[in-house]
Coordinates of C-alpha atoms (C1' of nucleotides) in Angstrom, one line a residue:
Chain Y
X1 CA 215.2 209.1 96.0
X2 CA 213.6 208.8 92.6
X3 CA 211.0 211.0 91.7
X4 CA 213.2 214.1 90.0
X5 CA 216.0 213.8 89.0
X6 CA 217.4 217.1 90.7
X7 CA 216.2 215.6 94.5
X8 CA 219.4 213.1 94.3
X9 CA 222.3 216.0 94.0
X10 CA 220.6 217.9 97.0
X11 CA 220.5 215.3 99.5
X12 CA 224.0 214.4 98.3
X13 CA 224.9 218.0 98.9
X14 CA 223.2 218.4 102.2
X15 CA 224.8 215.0 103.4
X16 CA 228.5 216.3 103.1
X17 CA 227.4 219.3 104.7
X18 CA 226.0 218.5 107.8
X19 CA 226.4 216.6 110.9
X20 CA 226.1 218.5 114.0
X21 CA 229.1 220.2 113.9
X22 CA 230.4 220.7 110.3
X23 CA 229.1 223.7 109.1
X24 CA 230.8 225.3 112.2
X25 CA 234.5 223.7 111.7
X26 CA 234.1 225.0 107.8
X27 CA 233.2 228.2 109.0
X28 CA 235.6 228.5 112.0
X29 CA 237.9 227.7 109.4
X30 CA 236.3 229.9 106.9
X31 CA 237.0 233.0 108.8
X32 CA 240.5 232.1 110.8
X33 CA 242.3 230.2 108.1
X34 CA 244.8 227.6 109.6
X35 CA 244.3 226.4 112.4
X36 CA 245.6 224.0 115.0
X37 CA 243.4 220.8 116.7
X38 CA 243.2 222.6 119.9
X39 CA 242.2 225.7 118.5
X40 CA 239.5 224.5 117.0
X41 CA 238.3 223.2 120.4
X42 CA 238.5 226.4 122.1
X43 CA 236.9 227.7 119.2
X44 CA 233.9 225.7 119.2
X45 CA 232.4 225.2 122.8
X46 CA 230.6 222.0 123.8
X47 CA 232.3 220.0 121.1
X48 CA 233.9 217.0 122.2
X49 CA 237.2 215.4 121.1
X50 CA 235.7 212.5 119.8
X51 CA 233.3 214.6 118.0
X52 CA 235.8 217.2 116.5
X53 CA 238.1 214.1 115.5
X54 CA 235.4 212.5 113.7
X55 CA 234.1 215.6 111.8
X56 CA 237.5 216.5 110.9
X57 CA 238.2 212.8 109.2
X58 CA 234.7 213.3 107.1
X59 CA 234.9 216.6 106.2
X60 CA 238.8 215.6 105.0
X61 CA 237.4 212.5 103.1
X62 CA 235.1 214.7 101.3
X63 CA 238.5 217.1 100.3
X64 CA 236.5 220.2 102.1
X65 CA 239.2 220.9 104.3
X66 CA 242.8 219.7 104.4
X67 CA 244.9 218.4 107.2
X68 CA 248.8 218.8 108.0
X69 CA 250.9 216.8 110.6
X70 CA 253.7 218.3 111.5
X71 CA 256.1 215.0 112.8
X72 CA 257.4 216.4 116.2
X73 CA 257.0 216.3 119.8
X74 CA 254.4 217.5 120.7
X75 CA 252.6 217.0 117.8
X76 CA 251.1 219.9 116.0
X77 CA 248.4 219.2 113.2
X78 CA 247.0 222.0 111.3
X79 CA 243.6 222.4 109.5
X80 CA 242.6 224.1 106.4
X81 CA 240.0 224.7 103.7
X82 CA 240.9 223.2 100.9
X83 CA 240.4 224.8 97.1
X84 CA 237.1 222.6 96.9
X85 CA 235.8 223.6 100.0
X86 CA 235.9 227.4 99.4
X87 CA 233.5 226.7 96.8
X88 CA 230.8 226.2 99.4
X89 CA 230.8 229.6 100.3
X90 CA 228.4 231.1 98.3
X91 CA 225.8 228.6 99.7
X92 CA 226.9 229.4 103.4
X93 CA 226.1 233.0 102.8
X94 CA 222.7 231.7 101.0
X95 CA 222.1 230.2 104.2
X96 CA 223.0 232.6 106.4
X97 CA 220.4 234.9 104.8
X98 CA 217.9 232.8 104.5
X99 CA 218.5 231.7 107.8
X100 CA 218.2 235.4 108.9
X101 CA 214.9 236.2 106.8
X102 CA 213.7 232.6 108.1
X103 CA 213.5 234.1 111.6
X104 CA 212.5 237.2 111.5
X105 CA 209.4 236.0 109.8
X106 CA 208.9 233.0 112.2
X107 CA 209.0 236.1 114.4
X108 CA 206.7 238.4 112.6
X109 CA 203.9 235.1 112.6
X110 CA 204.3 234.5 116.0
X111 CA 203.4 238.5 117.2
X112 CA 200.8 238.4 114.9
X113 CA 199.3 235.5 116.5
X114 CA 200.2 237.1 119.4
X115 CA 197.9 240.2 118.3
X116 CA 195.1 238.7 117.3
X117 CA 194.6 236.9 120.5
Chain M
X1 CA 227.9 228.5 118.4
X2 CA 230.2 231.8 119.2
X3 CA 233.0 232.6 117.3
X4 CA 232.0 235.0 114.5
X5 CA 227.9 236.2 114.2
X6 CA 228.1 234.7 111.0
X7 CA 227.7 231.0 111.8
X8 CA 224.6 231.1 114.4
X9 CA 222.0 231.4 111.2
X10 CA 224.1 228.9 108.8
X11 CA 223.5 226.3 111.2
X12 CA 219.8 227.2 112.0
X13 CA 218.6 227.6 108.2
X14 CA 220.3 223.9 107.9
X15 CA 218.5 222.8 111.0
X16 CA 215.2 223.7 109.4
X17 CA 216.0 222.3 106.4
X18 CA 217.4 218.8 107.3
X19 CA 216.4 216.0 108.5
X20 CA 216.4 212.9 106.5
X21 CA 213.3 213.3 103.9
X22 CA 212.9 216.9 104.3
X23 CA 214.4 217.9 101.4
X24 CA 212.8 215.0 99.3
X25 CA 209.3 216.5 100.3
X26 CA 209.7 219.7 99.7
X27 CA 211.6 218.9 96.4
X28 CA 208.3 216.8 95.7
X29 CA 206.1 219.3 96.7
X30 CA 207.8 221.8 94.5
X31 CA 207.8 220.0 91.3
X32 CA 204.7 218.3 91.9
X33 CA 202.8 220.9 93.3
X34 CA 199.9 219.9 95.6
X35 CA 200.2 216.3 96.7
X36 CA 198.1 214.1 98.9
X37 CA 199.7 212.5 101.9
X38 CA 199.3 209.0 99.9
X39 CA 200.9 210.9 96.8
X40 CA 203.7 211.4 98.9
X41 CA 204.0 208.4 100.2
X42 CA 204.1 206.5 96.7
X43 CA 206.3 208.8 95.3
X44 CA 209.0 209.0 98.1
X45 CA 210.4 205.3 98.2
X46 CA 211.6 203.8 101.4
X47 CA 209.8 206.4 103.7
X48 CA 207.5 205.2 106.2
X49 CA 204.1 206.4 107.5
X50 CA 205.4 208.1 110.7
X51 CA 208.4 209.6 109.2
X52 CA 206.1 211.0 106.8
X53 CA 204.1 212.4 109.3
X54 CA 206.4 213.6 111.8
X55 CA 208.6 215.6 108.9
X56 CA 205.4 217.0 107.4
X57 CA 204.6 218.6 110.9
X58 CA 207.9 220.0 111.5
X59 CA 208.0 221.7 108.3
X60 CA 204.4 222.9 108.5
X61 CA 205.5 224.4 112.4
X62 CA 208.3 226.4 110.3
X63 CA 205.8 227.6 107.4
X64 CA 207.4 226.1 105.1
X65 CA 204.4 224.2 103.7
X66 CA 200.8 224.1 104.2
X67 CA 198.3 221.8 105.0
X68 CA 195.1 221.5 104.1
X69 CA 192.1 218.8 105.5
X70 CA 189.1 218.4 103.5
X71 CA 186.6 217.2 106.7
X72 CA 184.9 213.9 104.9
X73 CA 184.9 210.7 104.4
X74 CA 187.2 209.1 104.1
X75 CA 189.5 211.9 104.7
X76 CA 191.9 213.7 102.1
X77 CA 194.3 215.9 103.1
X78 CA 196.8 218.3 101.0
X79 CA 200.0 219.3 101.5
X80 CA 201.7 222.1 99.4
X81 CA 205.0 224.7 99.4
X82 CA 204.3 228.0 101.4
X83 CA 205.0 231.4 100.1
X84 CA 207.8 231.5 102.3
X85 CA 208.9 227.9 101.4
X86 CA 209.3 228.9 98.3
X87 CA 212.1 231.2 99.2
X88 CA 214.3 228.2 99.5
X89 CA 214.1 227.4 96.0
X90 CA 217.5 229.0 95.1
X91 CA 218.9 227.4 97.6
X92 CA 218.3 224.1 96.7
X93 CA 218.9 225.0 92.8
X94 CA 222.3 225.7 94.3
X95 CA 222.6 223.3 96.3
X96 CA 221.9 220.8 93.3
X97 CA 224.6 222.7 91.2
X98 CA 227.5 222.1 93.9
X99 CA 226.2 218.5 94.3
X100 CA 226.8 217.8 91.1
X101 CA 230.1 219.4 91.0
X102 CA 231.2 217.9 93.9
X103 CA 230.3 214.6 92.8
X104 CA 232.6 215.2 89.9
X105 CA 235.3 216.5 91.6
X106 CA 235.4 213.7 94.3
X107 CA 235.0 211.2 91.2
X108 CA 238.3 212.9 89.2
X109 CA 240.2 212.4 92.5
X110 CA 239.8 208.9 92.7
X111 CA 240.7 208.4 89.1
X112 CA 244.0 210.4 89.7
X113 CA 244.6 208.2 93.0
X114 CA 244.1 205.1 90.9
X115 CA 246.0 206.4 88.0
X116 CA 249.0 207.0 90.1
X117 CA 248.9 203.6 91.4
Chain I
dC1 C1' 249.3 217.8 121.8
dG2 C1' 246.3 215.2 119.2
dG3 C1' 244.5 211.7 119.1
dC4 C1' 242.1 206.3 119.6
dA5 C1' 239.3 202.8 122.2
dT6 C1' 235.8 201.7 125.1
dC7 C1' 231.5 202.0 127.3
dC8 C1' 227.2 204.2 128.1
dA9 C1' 223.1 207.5 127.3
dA10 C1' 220.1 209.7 124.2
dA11 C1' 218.0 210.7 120.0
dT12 C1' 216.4 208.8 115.7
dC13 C1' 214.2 205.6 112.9
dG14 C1' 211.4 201.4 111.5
dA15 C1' 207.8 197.8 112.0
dT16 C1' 203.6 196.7 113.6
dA17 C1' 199.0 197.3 115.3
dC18 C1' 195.1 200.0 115.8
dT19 C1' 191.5 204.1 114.7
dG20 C1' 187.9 207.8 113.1
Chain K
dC1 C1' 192.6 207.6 103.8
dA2 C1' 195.4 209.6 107.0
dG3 C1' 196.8 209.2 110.6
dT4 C1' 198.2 207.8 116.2
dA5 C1' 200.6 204.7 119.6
dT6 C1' 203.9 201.6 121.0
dC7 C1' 208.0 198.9 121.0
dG8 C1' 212.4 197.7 119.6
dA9 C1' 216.5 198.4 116.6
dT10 C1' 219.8 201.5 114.8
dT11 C1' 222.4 205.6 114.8
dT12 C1' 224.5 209.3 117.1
dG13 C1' 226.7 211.7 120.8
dG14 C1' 229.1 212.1 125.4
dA15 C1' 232.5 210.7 129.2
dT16 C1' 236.4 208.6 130.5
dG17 C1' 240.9 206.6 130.2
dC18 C1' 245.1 205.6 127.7
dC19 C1' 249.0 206.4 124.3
dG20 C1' 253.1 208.1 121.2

DNA sequence: CGGCATCCAAATCGATACTG
DNA sequence: CAGTATCGATTTGGATGCCG
């Protein structure tokens, strides 16, 4: 990571974005506001515990999202963009419509290869 | 990848996007312009021949840059940002701008911690 | 309920050797 | 020069069991 200057900040940025299941927690989060451990688990099928635990602690080291513990029994913890994190945003709707664009013209190339055959 | 329609193309514009020197070579590629596979190479530190490779085929399979072989020898072959690679250049110009932010932001909140102390 | 610890499987990455 | 092939190491993810 040398060459220009700007490469550094965008791996930096991608890096505390991803991870197999992060963008989905912040969105999850995103749209539903608070919510509870095992929520999240419902919300987010094939995610395991160990994987949801371990996103949650990243993403909360990075201050995207914030984390409550309520001390009773049972135990209820509650998750939560933080200010900082609602700043990515603008980038996850970036992405979403680039994403969309992205495949429709993956699409588009592949009937025309299609059609030419 | 249910909850709201939102998230399914977040995840799959990251997906074509990351990776752990995709970014560097298109960032390369963009400021650079046409580069040789050796050009890479020398100007992306660390990376090795097969990574190299294997990354500059994914993101030529997603049209994101193009490849060119000149048939001699000894061979020379050119890689440069698509058309519709170059779509993600506000992307990343974003991306850049909330690294950089986040870096300071993460920064402040360590000073705070240790001020506190 | 919301974890952590452990063990195991799979994907990813790196080093090396070889080729047209 | 620009790869391919192979092997081994590292990283990542999943399954299970246990705990306050």
């Amino acid at each position: 990571m040398t060459a220009n200057p700007i490469q550094c900040k965008v791996t930096d940025a991608l890096n505390t974005v991803v991870g197999k299941w992060k963008p989905t927690i912040l969105l999850n989060l995103h749209f539903k506001g608070t919510m509870r451990f095992s929520e999240l688990m419902n919300n987010i099928p094939d995610i395991t515990q160990k994987m949801l635990t371990s996103q949650l602690r990243e993403l909360e080291k990075e201050d995207l999202i914030v984390r409550v513990v309520y001390p009773q029994i049972p135990p209820k913890v509650e998750y939560s963009i933080s200010e900082h994190g609602k700043t990515l945003q603008p980038i996850f709707d970036m992405l979403h419509e680039w994403g969309v664009t992205h495949l429709e013209h993956m699409h588009t190339n592949t009937v025309e290869a299609l059609e030419v055959k």
